[in-house]
CSV table of N, CA and C in Angstrom, one decimal:
chain,number,residue,atom,x,y,z
A,1,SER,N,1.6,-84.3,155.3
A,1,SER,CA,2.5,-85.1,154.6
A,1,SER,C,3.8,-85.3,155.4
A,2,CYS,N,4.1,-84.4,156.3
A,2,CYS,CA,5.2,-84.6,157.2
A,2,CYS,C,5.1,-85.9,158.0
A,3,LEU,N,3.9,-86.1,158.5
A,3,LEU,CA,3.7,-87.3,159.2
A,3,LEU,C,3.9,-88.6,158.4
A,4,VAL,N,3.4,-88.5,157.1
A,4,VAL,CA,3.6,-89.7,156.2
A,4,VAL,C,5.1,-89.9,156.0
A,5,PHE,N,5.8,-88.9,155.6
A,5,PHE,CA,7.3,-89.1,155.4
A,5,PHE,C,8.1,-89.5,156.6
A,6,SER,N,7.6,-88.9,157.8
A,6,SER,CA,8.3,-89.3,159.0
A,6,SER,C,8.0,-90.8,159.3
A,7,SER,N,6.8,-91.3,159.0
A,7,SER,CA,6.5,-92.7,159.2
A,7,SER,C,7.3,-93.6,158.3
A,8,ILE,N,7.6,-93.1,157.1
A,8,ILE,CA,8.4,-93.8,156.2
A,8,ILE,C,9.9,-93.9,156.7
A,9,GLY,N,10.4,-92.8,157.2
A,9,GLY,CA,11.7,-92.8,157.7
A,9,GLY,C,11.9,-93.7,158.9
A,10,ILE,N,11.0,-93.6,159.8
A,10,ILE,CA,11.0,-94.4,161.0
A,10,ILE,C,10.7,-95.9,160.7
A,11,GLY,N,9.8,-96.1,159.8
A,11,GLY,CA,9.4,-97.4,159.4
A,11,GLY,C,10.5,-98.1,158.6
A,12,ALA,N,11.5,-97.4,158.0
A,12,ALA,CA,12.6,-98.0,157.3
A,12,ALA,C,13.4,-98.9,158.3
A,13,ILE,N,13.3,-98.6,159.5
A,13,ILE,CA,14.0,-99.4,160.5
A,13,ILE,C,13.5,-100.9,160.4
A,14,ALA,N,12.3,-101.1,160.1
A,14,ALA,CA,11.7,-102.4,160.0
A,14,ALA,C,12.5,-103.2,158.9
A,15,TYR,N,12.8,-102.5,157.8
A,15,TYR,CA,13.6,-103.2,156.8
A,15,TYR,C,15.0,-103.6,157.2
A,16,LYS,N,15.6,-102.8,158.0
A,16,LYS,CA,16.9,-103.1,158.6
A,16,LYS,C,16.8,-104.3,159.5
A,17,ILE,N,15.7,-104.4,160.3
A,17,ILE,CA,15.6,-105.5,161.2
A,17,ILE,C,15.4,-106.8,160.4
A,18,LEU,N,14.7,-106.7,159.3
A,18,LEU,CA,14.5,-107.9,158.4
A,18,LEU,C,15.8,-108.4,157.8
A,19,PHE,N,16.6,-107.4,157.3
A,19,PHE,CA,17.9,-107.7,156.8
A,19,PHE,C,18.8,-108.3,157.8
A,20,ALA,N,18.8,-107.8,159.0
A,20,ALA,CA,19.6,-108.3,160.1
A,20,ALA,C,19.2,-109.7,160.5
A,21,GLU,N,18.0,-110.1,160.3
A,21,GLU,CA,17.5,-111.4,160.6
A,21,GLU,C,17.8,-112.4,159.4
A,22,LEU,N,18.4,-111.9,158.4
A,22,LEU,CA,18.7,-112.6,157.2
A,22,LEU,C,17.5,-113.1,156.4
A,23,VAL,N,16.5,-112.2,156.5
A,23,VAL,CA,15.3,-112.5,155.7
A,23,VAL,C,15.0,-111.2,154.9
A,24,GLY,N,16.0,-110.7,154.2
A,24,GLY,CA,15.9,-109.5,153.4
A,24,GLY,C,14.8,-109.6,152.3
A,25,TRP,N,14.5,-110.8,151.9
A,25,TRP,CA,13.5,-110.9,150.9
A,25,TRP,C,12.1,-110.5,151.4
A,26,LYS,N,11.9,-110.6,152.7
A,26,LYS,CA,10.7,-110.1,153.3
A,26,LYS,C,10.6,-108.6,153.2
A,27,ALA,N,11.8,-107.9,153.5
A,27,ALA,CA,11.8,-106.5,153.4
A,27,ALA,C,11.5,-106.0,152.0
A,28,ASN,N,12.1,-106.7,151.0
A,28,ASN,CA,11.9,-106.3,149.6
A,28,ASN,C,10.4,-106.5,149.2
A,29,LEU,N,9.8,-107.6,149.7
A,29,LEU,CA,8.5,-108.0,149.4
A,29,LEU,C,7.5,-106.9,150.1
A,30,LEU,N,7.7,-106.6,151.3
A,30,LEU,CA,6.9,-105.6,152.0
A,30,LEU,C,7.0,-104.3,151.3
A,31,ASN,N,8.2,-103.9,150.9
A,31,ASN,CA,8.4,-102.6,150.3
A,31,ASN,C,7.7,-102.5,148.9
A,32,ALA,N,7.8,-103.6,148.1
A,32,ALA,CA,7.1,-103.6,146.8
A,32,ALA,C,5.6,-103.7,147.0
A,33,LEU,N,5.2,-104.4,148.0
A,33,LEU,CA,3.7,-104.5,148.2
A,33,LEU,C,3.1,-103.2,148.7
A,34,SER,N,3.9,-102.5,149.5
A,34,SER,CA,3.3,-101.2,150.0
A,34,SER,C,3.3,-100.2,148.9
A,35,TYR,N,4.3,-100.2,148.0
A,35,TYR,CA,4.2,-99.2,146.9
A,35,TYR,C,3.1,-99.6,145.9
A,36,MET,N,2.9,-100.9,145.7
A,36,MET,CA,1.8,-101.4,144.8
A,36,MET,C,0.4,-100.9,145.4
A,37,ILE,N,0.3,-101.0,146.7
A,37,ILE,CA,-1.0,-100.6,147.3
A,37,ILE,C,-1.2,-99.1,147.1
A,38,GLY,N,-0.1,-98.3,147.3
A,38,GLY,CA,-0.2,-96.9,147.1
A,38,GLY,C,-0.5,-96.6,145.6
A,39,MET,N,0.1,-97.3,144.7
A,39,MET,CA,-0.1,-97.0,143.3
A,39,MET,C,-1.6,-97.4,142.9
A,40,LEU,N,-2.1,-98.5,143.5
A,40,LEU,CA,-3.5,-98.9,143.3
A,40,LEU,C,-4.4,-97.8,143.8
A,41,GLY,N,-4.0,-97.2,144.9
A,41,GLY,CA,-4.8,-96.1,145.5
A,41,GLY,C,-4.9,-94.9,144.5
A,42,LEU,N,-3.7,-94.6,143.9
A,42,LEU,CA,-3.7,-93.5,143.0
A,42,LEU,C,-4.5,-93.9,141.7
A,43,LEU,N,-4.4,-95.1,141.3
A,43,LEU,CA,-5.2,-95.5,140.1
A,43,LEU,C,-6.7,-95.5,140.4
A,44,TYR,N,-7.1,-95.9,141.6
A,44,TYR,CA,-8.5,-95.8,142.0
A,44,TYR,C,-9.0,-94.4,141.9
A,45,ILE,N,-8.2,-93.4,142.5
A,45,ILE,CA,-8.6,-92.0,142.5
A,45,ILE,C,-8.7,-91.5,141.0
A,46,TYR,N,-7.8,-91.9,140.2
A,46,TYR,CA,-7.8,-91.5,138.8
A,46,TYR,C,-9.0,-92.0,138.0
A,47,TYR,N,-9.2,-93.3,138.1
A,47,TYR,CA,-10.3,-93.9,137.3
A,47,TYR,C,-11.7,-93.5,137.9
A,48,ARG,N,-11.8,-93.2,139.2
A,48,ARG,CA,-13.1,-92.8,139.7
A,48,ARG,C,-13.3,-91.3,139.5
A,49,GLY,N,-12.3,-90.6,138.9
A,49,GLY,CA,-12.5,-89.2,138.6
A,49,GLY,C,-12.5,-88.3,139.8
A,50,ILE,N,-11.9,-88.7,140.9
A,50,ILE,CA,-11.9,-87.9,142.2
A,50,ILE,C,-10.9,-86.8,142.0
A,51,SER,N,-11.3,-85.6,142.3
A,51,SER,CA,-10.4,-84.5,142.2
A,51,SER,C,-9.6,-84.3,143.5
A,52,VAL,N,-8.3,-84.5,143.5
A,52,VAL,CA,-7.4,-84.4,144.6
A,52,VAL,C,-6.2,-83.5,144.3
A,53,ASP,N,-5.7,-82.8,145.3
A,53,ASP,CA,-4.5,-82.0,145.1
A,53,ASP,C,-3.2,-82.9,145.2
A,54,ILE,N,-2.1,-82.3,145.0
A,54,ILE,CA,-0.8,-83.1,145.0
A,54,ILE,C,-0.5,-83.6,146.4
A,55,LYS,N,-0.9,-82.8,147.5
A,55,LYS,CA,-0.7,-83.3,148.8
A,55,LYS,C,-1.4,-84.6,149.1
A,56,LEU,N,-2.7,-84.6,148.8
A,56,LEU,CA,-3.4,-85.9,149.0
A,56,LEU,C,-2.9,-87.0,148.2
A,57,SER,N,-2.5,-86.7,147.0
A,57,SER,CA,-1.9,-87.8,146.1
A,57,SER,C,-0.7,-88.4,146.7
A,58,LEU,N,0.2,-87.5,147.3
A,58,LEU,CA,1.4,-88.0,148.0
A,58,LEU,C,1.0,-88.9,149.2
A,59,ILE,N,0.0,-88.4,149.9
A,59,ILE,CA,-0.4,-89.2,151.1
A,59,ILE,C,-1.0,-90.6,150.7
A,60,VAL,N,-1.8,-90.6,149.6
A,60,VAL,CA,-2.3,-91.9,149.1
A,60,VAL,C,-1.2,-92.8,148.7
A,61,LEU,N,-0.2,-92.3,148.0
A,61,LEU,CA,0.9,-93.1,147.5
A,61,LEU,C,1.8,-93.6,148.6
A,62,TYR,N,2.2,-92.7,149.6
A,62,TYR,CA,3.2,-93.1,150.5
A,62,TYR,C,2.7,-93.5,151.9
A,63,LEU,N,1.4,-93.3,152.2
A,63,LEU,CA,0.9,-93.8,153.5
A,63,LEU,C,1.0,-95.3,153.7
A,64,PRO,N,0.7,-96.1,152.6
A,64,PRO,CA,0.9,-97.6,152.8
A,64,PRO,C,2.3,-97.9,153.1
A,65,VAL,N,3.3,-97.2,152.5
A,65,VAL,CA,4.7,-97.5,152.7
A,65,VAL,C,5.0,-97.3,154.2
A,66,GLY,N,4.6,-96.2,154.7
A,66,GLY,CA,4.9,-95.9,156.1
A,66,GLY,C,4.2,-96.8,157.1
A,67,MET,N,2.9,-97.1,156.8
A,67,MET,CA,2.1,-97.8,157.7
A,67,MET,C,2.4,-99.3,157.8
A,68,ILE,N,2.8,-99.9,156.6
A,68,ILE,CA,3.1,-101.3,156.6
A,68,ILE,C,4.4,-101.6,157.4
A,69,SER,N,5.4,-100.7,157.2
A,69,SER,CA,6.7,-100.9,158.0
A,69,SER,C,6.5,-100.5,159.4
A,70,LEU,N,5.6,-99.5,159.8
A,70,LEU,CA,5.4,-99.2,161.2
A,70,LEU,C,4.6,-100.4,161.8
A,71,CYS,N,3.7,-101.0,161.1
A,71,CYS,CA,3.0,-102.2,161.7
A,71,CYS,C,4.0,-103.3,162.0
A,72,TYR,N,5.0,-103.5,161.2
A,72,TYR,CA,6.0,-104.5,161.5
A,72,TYR,C,6.8,-104.2,162.7
A,73,ILE,N,7.2,-102.9,162.9
A,73,ILE,CA,7.9,-102.5,164.1
A,73,ILE,C,7.1,-102.7,165.3
A,74,VAL,N,5.8,-102.4,165.3
A,74,VAL,CA,4.9,-102.6,166.4
A,74,VAL,C,4.8,-104.1,166.7
A,75,TYR,N,4.7,-104.9,165.7
A,75,TYR,CA,4.7,-106.4,165.8
A,75,TYR,C,6.0,-106.9,166.5
A,76,ARG,N,7.1,-106.3,166.1
A,76,ARG,CA,8.4,-106.7,166.8
A,76,ARG,C,8.4,-106.3,168.2
A,77,TYR,N,8.0,-105.1,168.5
A,77,TYR,CA,7.9,-104.7,169.9
A,77,TYR,C,7.0,-105.6,170.8
A,78,ILE,N,5.9,-106.0,170.2
A,78,ILE,CA,5.0,-106.9,171.0
A,78,ILE,C,5.6,-108.2,171.2
A,79,LYS,N,6.3,-108.7,170.1
A,79,LYS,CA,6.9,-110.0,170.2
A,79,LYS,C,8.1,-110.1,171.2
A,80,LEU,N,8.8,-109.0,171.3
A,80,LEU,CA,10.0,-108.9,172.1
A,80,LEU,C,9.8,-108.2,173.5
A,81,TYR,N,8.5,-107.9,173.8
A,81,TYR,CA,8.2,-107.2,175.0
A,81,TYR,C,8.7,-107.8,176.3
A,82,HIS,N,8.7,-109.1,176.3
A,82,HIS,CA,9.0,-109.9,177.5
A,82,HIS,C,10.5,-110.1,177.7
A,83,VAL,N,11.3,-109.8,176.6
A,83,VAL,CA,12.8,-110.1,176.7
A,83,VAL,C,13.4,-109.1,177.6
A,84,LYS,N,14.2,-109.5,178.5
A,84,LYS,CA,14.9,-108.7,179.5
A,84,LYS,C,16.2,-108.1,178.9
A,85,THR,N,16.4,-106.8,179.0
A,85,THR,CA,17.6,-106.2,178.6
A,85,THR,C,18.2,-105.4,179.7
A,86,THR,N,19.5,-105.2,179.6
A,86,THR,CA,20.2,-104.4,180.6
A,86,THR,C,20.8,-103.1,179.9
A,87,LYS,N,21.3,-102.3,180.8
A,87,LYS,CA,21.8,-101.0,180.3
A,87,LYS,C,23.0,-101.2,179.4
A,88,SER,N,23.8,-102.3,179.6
A,88,SER,CA,24.9,-102.5,178.7
A,88,SER,C,24.5,-102.9,177.3
A,89,HIS,N,23.3,-103.5,177.2
A,89,HIS,CA,22.8,-103.8,175.8
A,89,HIS,C,22.5,-102.5,175.1
A,90,TYR,N,21.8,-101.6,175.8
A,90,TYR,CA,21.5,-100.3,175.1
A,90,TYR,C,22.8,-99.5,174.8
A,91,ILE,N,23.8,-99.5,175.6
A,91,ILE,CA,25.0,-98.8,175.4
A,91,ILE,C,25.7,-99.4,174.2
A,92,ALA,N,25.7,-100.7,174.1
A,92,ALA,CA,26.3,-101.4,172.9
A,92,ALA,C,25.6,-101.0,171.6
A,93,ILE,N,24.3,-101.0,171.6
A,93,ILE,CA,23.5,-100.6,170.4
A,93,ILE,C,23.8,-99.2,170.1
A,94,LEU,N,23.8,-98.3,171.1
A,94,LEU,CA,24.0,-96.9,170.8
A,94,LEU,C,25.4,-96.7,170.2
A,95,ARG,N,26.4,-97.4,170.8
A,95,ARG,CA,27.8,-97.2,170.3
A,95,ARG,C,27.9,-97.6,168.8
A,96,ARG,N,27.3,-98.8,168.5
A,96,ARG,CA,27.3,-99.3,167.1
A,96,ARG,C,26.6,-98.4,166.1
A,97,SER,N,25.5,-97.8,166.6
A,97,SER,CA,24.6,-97.1,165.7
A,97,SER,C,25.0,-95.6,165.6
A,98,SER,N,25.9,-95.1,166.4
A,98,SER,CA,26.2,-93.7,166.4
A,98,SER,C,26.7,-93.2,165.1
A,99,GLY,N,27.5,-94.0,164.5
A,99,GLY,CA,28.1,-93.6,163.2
A,99,GLY,C,27.0,-93.5,162.1
A,100,PHE,N,26.1,-94.4,162.1
A,100,PHE,CA,25.0,-94.3,161.1
A,100,PHE,C,24.1,-93.1,161.4
A,101,PHE,N,23.9,-92.8,162.7
A,101,PHE,CA,23.1,-91.6,163.0
A,101,PHE,C,23.7,-90.3,162.6
A,102,LEU,N,25.0,-90.2,162.8
A,102,LEU,CA,25.8,-89.0,162.4
A,102,LEU,C,25.8,-88.9,160.9
A,103,PHE,N,26.0,-90.0,160.2
A,103,PHE,CA,26.0,-90.0,158.7
A,103,PHE,C,24.6,-89.5,158.2
A,104,THR,N,23.6,-90.1,158.7
A,104,THR,CA,22.2,-89.7,158.3
A,104,THR,C,21.9,-88.3,158.6
A,105,LEU,N,22.3,-87.8,159.8
A,105,LEU,CA,22.0,-86.4,160.1
A,105,LEU,C,22.7,-85.4,159.2
A,106,LEU,N,24.0,-85.7,158.9
A,106,LEU,CA,24.8,-84.9,157.9
A,106,LEU,C,24.2,-84.9,156.5
A,107,SER,N,23.7,-86.1,156.1
A,107,SER,CA,23.1,-86.2,154.8
A,107,SER,C,21.8,-85.4,154.7
A,108,ILE,N,21.0,-85.4,155.8
A,108,ILE,CA,19.8,-84.6,155.8
A,108,ILE,C,20.1,-83.1,155.7
A,109,VAL,N,21.1,-82.7,156.5
A,109,VAL,CA,21.5,-81.3,156.4
A,109,VAL,C,21.9,-80.9,155.1
A,110,VAL,N,22.8,-81.7,154.4
A,110,VAL,CA,23.3,-81.4,153.1
A,110,VAL,C,22.2,-81.3,152.1
A,111,LEU,N,21.3,-82.3,152.1
A,111,LEU,CA,20.2,-82.3,151.1
A,111,LEU,C,19.3,-81.1,151.2
A,112,GLN,N,19.0,-80.7,152.4
A,112,GLN,CA,18.1,-79.6,152.6
A,112,GLN,C,18.8,-78.3,152.3
A,113,THR,N,20.0,-78.2,152.6
A,113,THR,CA,20.8,-76.9,152.4
A,113,THR,C,20.9,-76.7,150.9
A,114,ASP,N,21.2,-77.7,150.1
A,114,ASP,CA,21.3,-77.4,148.7
A,114,ASP,C,20.0,-76.9,148.0
A,115,TYR,N,18.9,-77.4,148.5
A,115,TYR,CA,17.6,-76.9,147.9
A,115,TYR,C,17.3,-75.5,148.3
A,116,MET,N,17.7,-75.1,149.5
A,116,MET,CA,17.5,-73.7,150.0
A,116,MET,C,18.4,-72.8,149.2
A,117,VAL,N,19.6,-73.2,148.9
A,117,VAL,CA,20.5,-72.3,148.1
A,117,VAL,C,20.1,-72.3,146.7
A,118,ILE,N,19.8,-73.4,146.1
A,118,ILE,CA,19.4,-73.3,144.6
A,118,ILE,C,18.1,-72.6,144.4
A,119,SER,N,17.2,-72.6,145.4
A,119,SER,CA,16.0,-71.9,145.1
A,119,SER,C,16.2,-70.4,145.1
A,120,GLN,N,17.3,-69.9,145.7
A,120,GLN,CA,17.6,-68.5,145.7
A,120,GLN,C,18.5,-68.1,144.5
A,121,ARG,N,19.2,-69.0,144.0
A,121,ARG,CA,20.2,-68.7,143.0
A,121,ARG,C,19.9,-69.1,141.5
A,122,LEU,N,19.2,-70.2,141.4
A,122,LEU,CA,19.0,-70.8,140.0
A,122,LEU,C,17.6,-70.5,139.4
A,123,THR,N,17.6,-70.6,138.1
A,123,THR,CA,16.3,-70.4,137.4
A,123,THR,C,15.5,-71.7,137.6
A,124,PRO,N,14.2,-71.6,137.4
A,124,PRO,CA,13.3,-72.8,137.5
A,124,PRO,C,13.8,-74.0,136.6
A,125,ALA,N,14.3,-73.7,135.4
A,125,ALA,CA,14.7,-74.7,134.5
A,125,ALA,C,16.0,-75.4,135.1
A,126,ASP,N,16.8,-74.7,135.7
A,126,ASP,CA,18.0,-75.3,136.3
A,126,ASP,C,17.6,-76.1,137.5
A,127,ILE,N,16.6,-75.7,138.3
A,127,ILE,CA,16.2,-76.4,139.4
A,127,ILE,C,15.6,-77.8,139.0
A,128,VAL,N,14.8,-77.8,137.9
A,128,VAL,CA,14.3,-79.0,137.3
A,128,VAL,C,15.4,-79.9,136.9
A,129,GLN,N,16.4,-79.4,136.2
A,129,GLN,CA,17.6,-80.2,135.8
A,129,GLN,C,18.3,-80.8,137.0
A,130,TYR,N,18.5,-80.0,138.0
A,130,TYR,CA,19.1,-80.5,139.2
A,130,TYR,C,18.3,-81.6,139.9
A,131,THR,N,17.0,-81.4,139.9
A,131,THR,CA,16.1,-82.4,140.6
A,131,THR,C,16.1,-83.7,139.8
A,132,VAL,N,16.1,-83.6,138.5
A,132,VAL,CA,16.2,-84.9,137.7
A,132,VAL,C,17.6,-85.6,137.9
A,133,THR,N,18.6,-84.8,138.0
A,133,THR,CA,19.9,-85.4,138.2
A,133,THR,C,19.9,-86.0,139.6
A,134,MET,N,19.3,-85.4,140.6
A,134,MET,CA,19.2,-86.0,141.9
A,134,MET,C,18.4,-87.3,141.9
A,135,LYS,N,17.4,-87.3,141.1
A,135,LYS,CA,16.6,-88.6,141.0
A,135,LYS,C,17.4,-89.7,140.5
A,136,ILE,N,18.2,-89.4,139.5
A,136,ILE,CA,19.1,-90.5,138.9
A,136,ILE,C,20.1,-90.9,140.0
A,137,PHE,N,20.7,-89.9,140.7
A,137,PHE,CA,21.6,-90.2,141.7
A,137,PHE,C,20.9,-91.1,142.8
A,138,GLY,N,19.7,-90.7,143.1
A,138,GLY,CA,18.9,-91.4,144.1
A,138,GLY,C,18.7,-92.9,143.7
A,139,LEU,N,18.5,-93.2,142.4
A,139,LEU,CA,18.3,-94.5,142.0
A,139,LEU,C,19.6,-95.3,142.2
A,140,VAL,N,20.7,-94.7,141.8
A,140,VAL,CA,22.0,-95.4,142.0
A,140,VAL,C,22.3,-95.6,143.5
A,141,PHE,N,22.0,-94.6,144.3
A,141,PHE,CA,22.2,-94.7,145.8
A,141,PHE,C,21.2,-95.7,146.4
A,142,PHE,N,20.0,-95.9,145.8
A,142,PHE,CA,19.1,-96.9,146.3
A,142,PHE,C,19.7,-98.3,146.1
A,143,ILE,N,20.3,-98.5,144.9
A,143,ILE,CA,20.9,-99.8,144.6
A,143,ILE,C,22.1,-100.1,145.5
A,144,TYR,N,22.9,-99.0,145.7
A,144,TYR,CA,24.0,-99.1,146.7
A,144,TYR,C,23.5,-99.4,148.1
A,145,THR,N,22.5,-98.8,148.5
A,145,THR,CA,21.9,-99.0,149.9
A,145,THR,C,21.4,-100.4,150.0
A,146,ALA,N,20.7,-100.8,149.0
A,146,ALA,CA,20.1,-102.2,149.0
A,146,ALA,C,21.2,-103.2,149.2
A,147,ILE,N,22.3,-103.1,148.5
A,147,ILE,CA,23.4,-104.0,148.6
A,147,ILE,C,24.1,-103.9,150.0
A,148,LEU,N,24.2,-102.6,150.5
A,148,LEU,CA,24.8,-102.4,151.8
A,148,LEU,C,23.9,-103.0,152.9
A,149,GLN,N,22.6,-102.8,152.8
A,149,GLN,CA,21.7,-103.3,153.8
A,149,GLN,C,21.8,-104.8,153.9
A,150,ALA,N,21.9,-105.4,152.7
A,150,ALA,CA,22.0,-106.9,152.6
A,150,ALA,C,23.3,-107.4,153.2
A,151,LEU,N,24.4,-106.7,153.0
A,151,LEU,CA,25.7,-107.1,153.5
A,151,LEU,C,26.0,-106.7,154.9
A,152,TRP,N,25.4,-105.7,155.4
A,152,TRP,CA,25.8,-105.1,156.7
A,152,TRP,C,25.7,-106.1,157.8
A,153,PRO,N,24.6,-106.9,158.0
A,153,PRO,CA,24.6,-107.8,159.1
A,153,PRO,C,25.7,-108.9,159.0
A,154,ILE,N,26.0,-109.3,157.8
A,154,ILE,CA,27.1,-110.3,157.6
A,154,ILE,C,28.4,-109.7,158.0
A,155,CYS,N,28.6,-108.4,157.5
A,155,CYS,CA,29.9,-107.8,157.9
A,155,CYS,C,30.0,-107.6,159.4
A,156,ALA,N,28.9,-107.2,160.0
A,156,ALA,CA,28.9,-107.0,161.5
A,156,ALA,C,29.2,-108.3,162.2
A,157,GLU,N,28.6,-109.4,161.7
A,157,GLU,CA,28.9,-110.7,162.3
A,157,GLU,C,30.3,-111.1,162.2
A,158,LEU,N,30.9,-110.9,161.0
A,158,LEU,CA,32.3,-111.2,160.8
A,158,LEU,C,33.2,-110.4,161.7
A,159,ARG,N,32.8,-109.1,161.9
A,159,ARG,CA,33.6,-108.2,162.7
A,159,ARG,C,33.6,-108.7,164.2
A,160,VAL,N,32.4,-109.0,164.7
A,160,VAL,CA,32.3,-109.5,166.0
A,160,VAL,C,33.0,-110.8,166.2
A,161,LYS,N,33.0,-111.7,165.2
A,161,LYS,CA,33.8,-112.9,165.3
A,161,LYS,C,35.2,-112.8,165.0
A,162,GLN,N,35.6,-111.5,164.7
A,162,GLN,CA,37.0,-111.2,164.3
A,162,GLN,C,37.6,-112.0,163.2
A,163,GLN,N,36.8,-112.3,162.2
A,163,GLN,CA,37.2,-113.0,161.0
A,163,GLN,C,37.6,-111.9,160.0
A,164,TRP,N,38.7,-111.3,160.2
A,164,TRP,CA,39.2,-110.1,159.4
A,164,TRP,C,39.4,-110.5,158.0
A,165,LYS,N,40.0,-111.7,157.7
A,165,LYS,CA,40.3,-112.0,156.4
A,165,LYS,C,39.1,-112.1,155.5
A,166,LYS,N,38.0,-112.8,156.0
A,166,LYS,CA,36.8,-112.9,155.2
A,166,LYS,C,36.1,-111.5,155.1
A,167,LEU,N,36.2,-110.7,156.1
A,167,LEU,CA,35.6,-109.4,156.1
A,167,LEU,C,36.3,-108.5,155.0
A,168,ASN,N,37.6,-108.5,155.0
A,168,ASN,CA,38.3,-107.7,154.0
A,168,ASN,C,38.1,-108.2,152.6
A,169,LYS,N,38.0,-109.5,152.4
A,169,LYS,CA,37.7,-110.1,151.1
A,169,LYS,C,36.3,-109.6,150.6
A,170,MET,N,35.4,-109.7,151.5
A,170,MET,CA,34.0,-109.3,151.2
A,170,MET,C,33.9,-107.8,150.8
A,171,ILE,N,34.6,-107.0,151.6
A,171,ILE,CA,34.6,-105.6,151.3
A,171,ILE,C,35.3,-105.3,149.9
A,172,GLY,N,36.4,-106.0,149.7
A,172,GLY,CA,37.1,-105.8,148.4
A,172,GLY,C,36.3,-106.2,147.2
A,173,VAL,N,35.6,-107.3,147.3
A,173,VAL,CA,34.8,-107.8,146.2
A,173,VAL,C,33.7,-106.9,145.9
A,174,ASN,N,33.0,-106.4,147.0
A,174,ASN,CA,31.8,-105.6,146.8
A,174,ASN,C,32.2,-104.2,146.4
A,175,ILE,N,33.4,-103.7,146.7
A,175,ILE,CA,33.8,-102.4,146.2
A,175,ILE,C,34.0,-102.4,144.7
A,176,LEU,N,34.5,-103.6,144.2
A,176,LEU,CA,34.7,-103.7,142.8
A,176,LEU,C,33.4,-103.8,142.0
A,177,LEU,N,32.4,-104.4,142.7
A,177,LEU,CA,31.0,-104.5,142.0
A,177,LEU,C,30.4,-103.2,142.0
């Protein structure tokens, strides 16, 4: 299952690529399609009466999610293989992405640390309540992330063009929403 969830994490880059190309609807379509395929796989197992454990169920549900997005990344690499890049391109990309990497790394550390602590200190009922609360927070965070991913390429473009007035207005409007 580690491989499946790693492929989902790495494959999520494909969705960011689609949003950056201003075709975010394809990212949403691929994401919905992959979850539908996973759900159909679970329904197939259920109606055929196949006995599987929770690990295999998770693999059946999430493997299409990771594989479809990974296939898109492979497609992009093949399509852009002949494009020449220089060291300055890589440095610019690394400089712009370093903040996202640090934020993601810190969020992973925080999310894993809290579960280690609560497993030692809380009762099973409290852990369930905490997990349900985290699922609700995850839904809200998903909506926030979807909006952010849709707006980020536009904000980056405005920043590069130094159109600060439009950028500040967009940030202000979306904070209120």
